[in-house]
C-alpha cells in the first residue's frame, strides 16, 4: 500500500507496507519483495492478519531513484501485486 524509496534523515532504510484486504490471514513464507528489474529481492516470512498492515524494512536498497516498481512475488515467483 506504500513504498519509501531513497529515505533521507527520517528513515534509516527503504521500506514497503503491505495491506491484506482479504478475510483470511496471509502467510508470507516463501514470498519476495523485489523491484522492477530482477536484482535479487528480499525474502519474506511471517503473516498479515485479515485487514491488517505489515511494514517491511528492506535489508538493502533495491529501489532505483530515477523511478521503479515495487513487486510482490508469491512463493511460485508469480507477480501478486505491484506499485
Short mmCIF file of N, CA, C and O in Angstrom, two decimals:
data_model
loop_
_atom_site.label_atom_id
_atom_site.label_comp_id
_atom_site.label_asym_id
_atom_site.label_seq_id
_atom_site.Cartn_x
_atom_site.Cartn_y
_atom_site.Cartn_z
N UNK A 1 0.81 -1.20 0.00
CA UNK A 1 0.00 0.00 0.00
C UNK A 1 0.86 1.26 0.00
O UNK A 1 0.39 2.30 -0.44
N UNK A 2 2.11 1.17 0.49
CA UNK A 2 3.02 2.31 0.46
C UNK A 2 4.45 1.82 0.27
O UNK A 2 4.79 0.72 0.66
N UNK A 3 5.28 2.71 -0.29
CA UNK A 3 6.69 2.40 -0.52
C UNK A 3 7.51 3.62 -0.14
O UNK A 3 7.13 4.75 -0.45
N UNK A 4 8.65 3.42 0.55
CA UNK A 4 9.57 4.51 0.87
C UNK A 4 10.90 4.22 0.22
O UNK A 4 11.76 3.52 0.77
N UNK A 5 11.11 4.71 -1.03
CA UNK A 5 12.41 4.56 -1.67
C UNK A 5 13.33 5.70 -1.26
O UNK A 5 12.85 6.79 -0.91
N UNK A 6 14.61 5.48 -1.27
CA UNK A 6 15.63 6.51 -1.02
C UNK A 6 15.32 7.35 0.21
O UNK A 6 15.15 8.56 0.12
N UNK A 7 15.24 6.73 1.38
CA UNK A 7 14.94 7.52 2.58
C UNK A 7 16.07 8.50 2.89
O UNK A 7 17.21 8.27 2.55
N UNK A 8 15.73 9.55 3.53
CA UNK A 8 16.73 10.56 3.89
C UNK A 8 16.95 10.52 5.40
O UNK A 8 17.23 9.48 5.95
N UNK A 9 16.75 11.63 6.07
CA UNK A 9 17.01 11.71 7.50
C UNK A 9 15.95 11.02 8.36
O UNK A 9 16.25 10.53 9.43
N UNK A 10 14.72 10.97 7.89
CA UNK A 10 13.62 10.48 8.72
C UNK A 10 13.63 8.96 8.91
O UNK A 10 13.24 8.45 9.96
N UNK A 11 14.05 8.21 7.90
CA UNK A 11 14.06 6.75 7.96
C UNK A 11 15.45 6.24 7.64
O UNK A 11 16.14 6.78 6.79
N UNK A 12 15.84 5.16 8.28
CA UNK A 12 17.18 4.59 8.06
C UNK A 12 17.23 3.69 6.83
O UNK A 12 18.28 3.55 6.23
N UNK A 13 16.10 3.08 6.47
CA UNK A 13 16.07 2.10 5.37
C UNK A 13 14.86 2.32 4.48
O UNK A 13 13.86 2.88 4.90
N UNK A 14 14.96 1.79 3.25
CA UNK A 14 13.78 1.72 2.40
C UNK A 14 12.79 0.76 3.06
O UNK A 14 13.19 -0.19 3.75
N UNK A 15 11.51 1.00 2.83
CA UNK A 15 10.50 0.08 3.36
C UNK A 15 9.31 -0.01 2.41
O UNK A 15 9.10 0.83 1.57
N UNK A 16 8.58 -1.10 2.60
CA UNK A 16 7.34 -1.35 1.85
C UNK A 16 6.29 -1.76 2.87
O UNK A 16 6.55 -2.57 3.76
N UNK A 17 5.11 -1.18 2.73
CA UNK A 17 3.99 -1.56 3.60
C UNK A 17 3.03 -2.41 2.78
O UNK A 17 2.64 -2.04 1.68
N UNK A 18 2.69 -3.56 3.33
CA UNK A 18 1.74 -4.47 2.67
C UNK A 18 0.40 -4.42 3.40
O UNK A 18 0.36 -4.35 4.64
N UNK A 19 -0.69 -4.46 2.64
CA UNK A 19 -2.04 -4.50 3.20
C UNK A 19 -2.72 -5.78 2.76
O UNK A 19 -2.65 -6.14 1.58
N UNK A 20 -3.37 -6.45 3.69
CA UNK A 20 -4.13 -7.67 3.38
C UNK A 20 -5.61 -7.31 3.36
O UNK A 20 -6.24 -7.20 4.41
N UNK A 21 -6.22 -7.15 2.18
CA UNK A 21 -7.64 -6.81 2.11
C UNK A 21 -8.56 -8.02 2.26
O UNK A 21 -9.78 -7.86 2.26
N UNK A 22 -8.00 -9.20 2.38
CA UNK A 22 -8.79 -10.45 2.42
C UNK A 22 -9.37 -10.71 3.81
O UNK A 22 -9.00 -10.09 4.79
N UNK A 23 -10.27 -11.69 3.86
CA UNK A 23 -10.88 -12.11 5.12
C UNK A 23 -10.08 -13.21 5.81
O UNK A 23 -10.48 -13.69 6.87
N UNK A 24 -8.97 -13.63 5.22
CA UNK A 24 -8.14 -14.70 5.78
C UNK A 24 -6.72 -14.18 5.99
O UNK A 24 -6.26 -13.26 5.30
N UNK A 25 -6.02 -14.78 6.93
CA UNK A 25 -4.62 -14.46 7.17
C UNK A 25 -3.78 -14.89 5.97
O UNK A 25 -4.02 -15.94 5.39
N UNK A 26 -2.81 -14.05 5.58
CA UNK A 26 -1.89 -14.38 4.50
C UNK A 26 -0.55 -14.77 5.11
O UNK A 26 0.04 -14.00 5.86
N UNK A 27 -0.10 -15.99 4.83
CA UNK A 27 1.21 -16.45 5.28
C UNK A 27 2.24 -16.06 4.23
O UNK A 27 2.08 -16.38 3.05
N UNK A 28 3.31 -15.39 4.64
CA UNK A 28 4.27 -14.83 3.69
C UNK A 28 5.51 -15.69 3.48
O UNK A 28 6.40 -15.30 2.74
N UNK A 29 5.60 -16.85 4.10
CA UNK A 29 6.77 -17.70 3.92
C UNK A 29 6.95 -18.04 2.45
O UNK A 29 6.01 -18.50 1.78
N UNK A 30 8.14 -17.76 1.92
CA UNK A 30 8.43 -18.04 0.52
C UNK A 30 8.11 -16.90 -0.43
O UNK A 30 8.45 -16.95 -1.60
N UNK A 31 7.44 -15.85 0.04
CA UNK A 31 7.13 -14.70 -0.80
C UNK A 31 8.36 -13.80 -0.88
O UNK A 31 9.27 -13.90 -0.06
N UNK A 32 8.39 -12.87 -1.86
CA UNK A 32 9.51 -11.95 -2.01
C UNK A 32 9.04 -10.55 -2.38
O UNK A 32 8.00 -10.40 -3.03
N UNK A 33 9.83 -9.57 -1.96
CA UNK A 33 9.70 -8.20 -2.45
C UNK A 33 10.86 -7.96 -3.38
O UNK A 33 12.00 -8.32 -3.08
N UNK A 34 10.59 -7.36 -4.53
CA UNK A 34 11.65 -7.07 -5.50
C UNK A 34 11.29 -5.80 -6.24
O UNK A 34 10.16 -5.31 -6.15
N UNK A 35 12.25 -5.26 -6.97
CA UNK A 35 11.97 -4.11 -7.80
C UNK A 35 11.63 -4.57 -9.21
O UNK A 35 11.50 -5.76 -9.45
N UNK A 36 11.50 -3.62 -10.12
CA UNK A 36 11.06 -3.96 -11.48
C UNK A 36 12.04 -4.85 -12.22
O UNK A 36 11.65 -5.75 -12.95
N UNK A 37 13.32 -4.60 -12.03
CA UNK A 37 14.34 -5.42 -12.68
C UNK A 37 14.83 -6.44 -11.66
O UNK A 37 15.26 -6.06 -10.58
N UNK A 38 14.73 -7.71 -12.00
CA UNK A 38 15.13 -8.75 -11.04
C UNK A 38 16.59 -8.58 -10.65
O UNK A 38 17.48 -8.87 -11.42
N UNK A 39 16.80 -8.08 -9.46
CA UNK A 39 18.15 -7.87 -8.99
C UNK A 39 18.41 -8.58 -7.69
O UNK A 39 19.38 -8.30 -7.01
N UNK A 40 17.54 -9.48 -7.35
CA UNK A 40 17.69 -10.18 -6.08
C UNK A 40 16.82 -9.54 -5.03
O UNK A 40 17.21 -8.58 -4.38
N UNK A 41 15.62 -10.02 -4.91
CA UNK A 41 14.67 -9.46 -3.96
C UNK A 41 14.94 -9.89 -2.54
O UNK A 41 15.92 -10.57 -2.24
N UNK A 42 14.07 -9.48 -1.66
CA UNK A 42 14.16 -9.84 -0.25
C UNK A 42 13.08 -10.85 0.07
O UNK A 42 11.90 -10.62 -0.20
N UNK A 43 13.48 -11.97 0.64
CA UNK A 43 12.54 -12.99 1.05
C UNK A 43 11.71 -12.53 2.24
O UNK A 43 12.18 -11.76 3.07
N UNK A 44 10.48 -12.99 2.31
CA UNK A 44 9.57 -12.61 3.39
C UNK A 44 9.20 -13.82 4.23
O UNK A 44 9.29 -14.95 3.77
N UNK A 45 8.77 -13.55 5.43
CA UNK A 45 8.22 -14.58 6.30
C UNK A 45 7.23 -13.90 7.23
O UNK A 45 7.13 -12.68 7.27
N UNK A 46 6.51 -14.69 7.96
CA UNK A 46 5.51 -14.13 8.87
C UNK A 46 4.14 -14.18 8.26
O UNK A 46 3.87 -14.97 7.36
N UNK A 47 3.26 -13.30 8.74
CA UNK A 47 1.89 -13.30 8.27
C UNK A 47 1.28 -11.91 8.40
O UNK A 47 1.78 -11.07 9.13
N UNK A 48 0.17 -11.71 7.67
CA UNK A 48 -0.60 -10.48 7.77
C UNK A 48 -2.04 -10.88 8.09
O UNK A 48 -2.66 -11.65 7.37
N UNK A 49 -2.56 -10.36 9.18
CA UNK A 49 -3.92 -10.66 9.60
C UNK A 49 -4.93 -10.07 8.61
O UNK A 49 -4.61 -9.14 7.87
N UNK A 50 -6.16 -10.60 8.61
CA UNK A 50 -7.19 -10.05 7.73
C UNK A 50 -7.37 -8.55 7.97
O UNK A 50 -7.48 -8.10 9.12
N UNK A 51 -7.33 -7.77 6.90
CA UNK A 51 -7.46 -6.32 7.01
C UNK A 51 -6.24 -5.63 7.59
O UNK A 51 -6.25 -4.41 7.76
N UNK A 52 -5.18 -6.38 7.86
CA UNK A 52 -4.00 -5.84 8.53
C UNK A 52 -2.98 -5.22 7.61
O UNK A 52 -3.03 -5.36 6.39
N UNK A 53 -2.03 -4.54 8.23
CA UNK A 53 -0.90 -3.92 7.55
C UNK A 53 0.39 -4.49 8.11
O UNK A 53 0.46 -4.84 9.29
N UNK A 54 1.41 -4.57 7.28
CA UNK A 54 2.73 -5.03 7.72
C UNK A 54 3.78 -4.15 7.06
O UNK A 54 3.82 -4.04 5.84
N UNK A 55 4.62 -3.51 7.87
CA UNK A 55 5.71 -2.69 7.37
C UNK A 55 6.97 -3.54 7.33
O UNK A 55 7.36 -4.14 8.33
N UNK A 56 7.60 -3.59 6.17
CA UNK A 56 8.80 -4.41 5.98
C UNK A 56 9.96 -3.49 5.62
O UNK A 56 9.93 -2.82 4.58
N UNK A 57 10.96 -3.41 6.51
CA UNK A 57 12.18 -2.68 6.19
C UNK A 57 13.06 -3.57 5.33
O UNK A 57 13.27 -4.74 5.65
N UNK A 58 13.54 -3.02 4.24
CA UNK A 58 14.37 -3.80 3.33
C UNK A 58 15.79 -3.93 3.86
O UNK A 58 16.33 -2.98 4.44
N UNK A 59 16.38 -5.10 3.70
CA UNK A 59 17.74 -5.36 4.17
C UNK A 59 18.76 -4.47 3.48
O UNK A 59 19.79 -4.13 4.06
N UNK A 60 18.47 -4.15 2.21
CA UNK A 60 19.38 -3.30 1.43
C UNK A 60 18.53 -2.51 0.44
O UNK A 60 17.42 -2.92 0.10
N UNK A 61 19.03 -1.37 -0.03
CA UNK A 61 18.26 -0.60 -1.00
C UNK A 61 18.09 -1.37 -2.32
O UNK A 61 19.05 -1.92 -2.84
N UNK A 62 16.86 -1.43 -2.82
CA UNK A 62 16.62 -2.08 -4.12
C UNK A 62 15.89 -1.16 -5.09
O UNK A 62 15.80 -1.47 -6.26
N UNK A 63 15.37 -0.04 -4.60
CA UNK A 63 14.61 0.87 -5.45
C UNK A 63 15.54 1.83 -6.18
O UNK A 63 16.42 2.43 -5.58
N UNK A 64 15.33 1.99 -7.49
CA UNK A 64 16.11 2.93 -8.29
C UNK A 64 15.51 4.32 -8.10
O UNK A 64 14.30 4.51 -8.24
N UNK A 65 16.35 5.30 -7.83
CA UNK A 65 15.88 6.64 -7.53
C UNK A 65 15.27 7.35 -8.73
O UNK A 65 14.53 8.31 -8.58
N UNK A 66 15.54 6.90 -9.93
CA UNK A 66 15.01 7.54 -11.13
C UNK A 66 13.62 7.01 -11.51
O UNK A 66 13.06 7.42 -12.51
N UNK A 67 13.08 6.11 -10.71
CA UNK A 67 11.77 5.52 -10.97
C UNK A 67 11.86 4.01 -10.95
O UNK A 67 12.81 3.44 -11.47
N UNK A 68 10.90 3.37 -10.32
CA UNK A 68 10.96 1.92 -10.17
C UNK A 68 9.58 1.40 -9.80
O UNK A 68 8.65 2.17 -9.59
N UNK A 69 9.47 0.10 -9.69
CA UNK A 69 8.25 -0.57 -9.30
C UNK A 69 8.55 -1.55 -8.18
O UNK A 69 9.48 -2.35 -8.30
N UNK A 70 7.79 -1.47 -7.10
CA UNK A 70 7.89 -2.47 -6.03
C UNK A 70 6.97 -3.62 -6.41
O UNK A 70 5.80 -3.40 -6.73
N UNK A 71 7.51 -4.84 -6.42
CA UNK A 71 6.73 -6.01 -6.82
C UNK A 71 6.65 -7.00 -5.67
O UNK A 71 7.65 -7.26 -5.00
N UNK A 72 5.48 -7.56 -5.47
CA UNK A 72 5.27 -8.62 -4.50
C UNK A 72 5.12 -9.92 -5.28
O UNK A 72 4.23 -10.05 -6.13
N UNK A 73 6.02 -10.88 -5.02
CA UNK A 73 6.01 -12.15 -5.73
C UNK A 73 5.60 -13.27 -4.78
O UNK A 73 6.10 -13.36 -3.66
N UNK A 74 4.71 -14.13 -5.24
CA UNK A 74 4.25 -15.26 -4.44
C UNK A 74 5.31 -16.34 -4.36
O UNK A 74 6.38 -16.25 -4.99
N UNK A 75 5.06 -17.39 -3.59
CA UNK A 75 6.02 -18.47 -3.41
C UNK A 75 6.44 -19.14 -4.71
O UNK A 75 7.54 -19.67 -4.82
N UNK A 76 5.58 -19.09 -5.73
CA UNK A 76 5.91 -19.68 -7.03
C UNK A 76 6.62 -18.71 -7.96
O UNK A 76 6.91 -19.03 -9.11
N UNK A 77 6.91 -17.49 -7.46
CA UNK A 77 7.60 -16.48 -8.26
C UNK A 77 6.68 -15.64 -9.12
O UNK A 77 7.11 -14.72 -9.80
N UNK A 78 5.38 -15.95 -9.09
CA UNK A 78 4.41 -15.19 -9.89
C UNK A 78 4.13 -13.83 -9.25
O UNK A 78 4.10 -13.69 -8.03
N UNK A 79 3.91 -12.83 -10.09
CA UNK A 79 3.59 -11.49 -9.63
C UNK A 79 2.21 -11.49 -8.97
O UNK A 79 1.23 -11.90 -9.58
N UNK A 80 2.15 -11.03 -7.73
CA UNK A 80 0.89 -10.94 -6.99
C UNK A 80 0.35 -9.52 -7.02
O UNK A 80 -0.84 -9.29 -7.19
N UNK A 81 1.27 -8.54 -6.88
CA UNK A 81 0.87 -7.13 -6.88
C UNK A 81 2.10 -6.28 -7.19
O UNK A 81 3.23 -6.75 -7.01
N UNK A 82 1.86 -5.06 -7.64
CA UNK A 82 2.96 -4.14 -7.95
C UNK A 82 2.48 -2.72 -7.70
O UNK A 82 1.30 -2.40 -7.84
N UNK A 83 3.43 -1.86 -7.35
CA UNK A 83 3.14 -0.44 -7.10
C UNK A 83 4.29 0.38 -7.63
O UNK A 83 5.44 0.06 -7.37
#
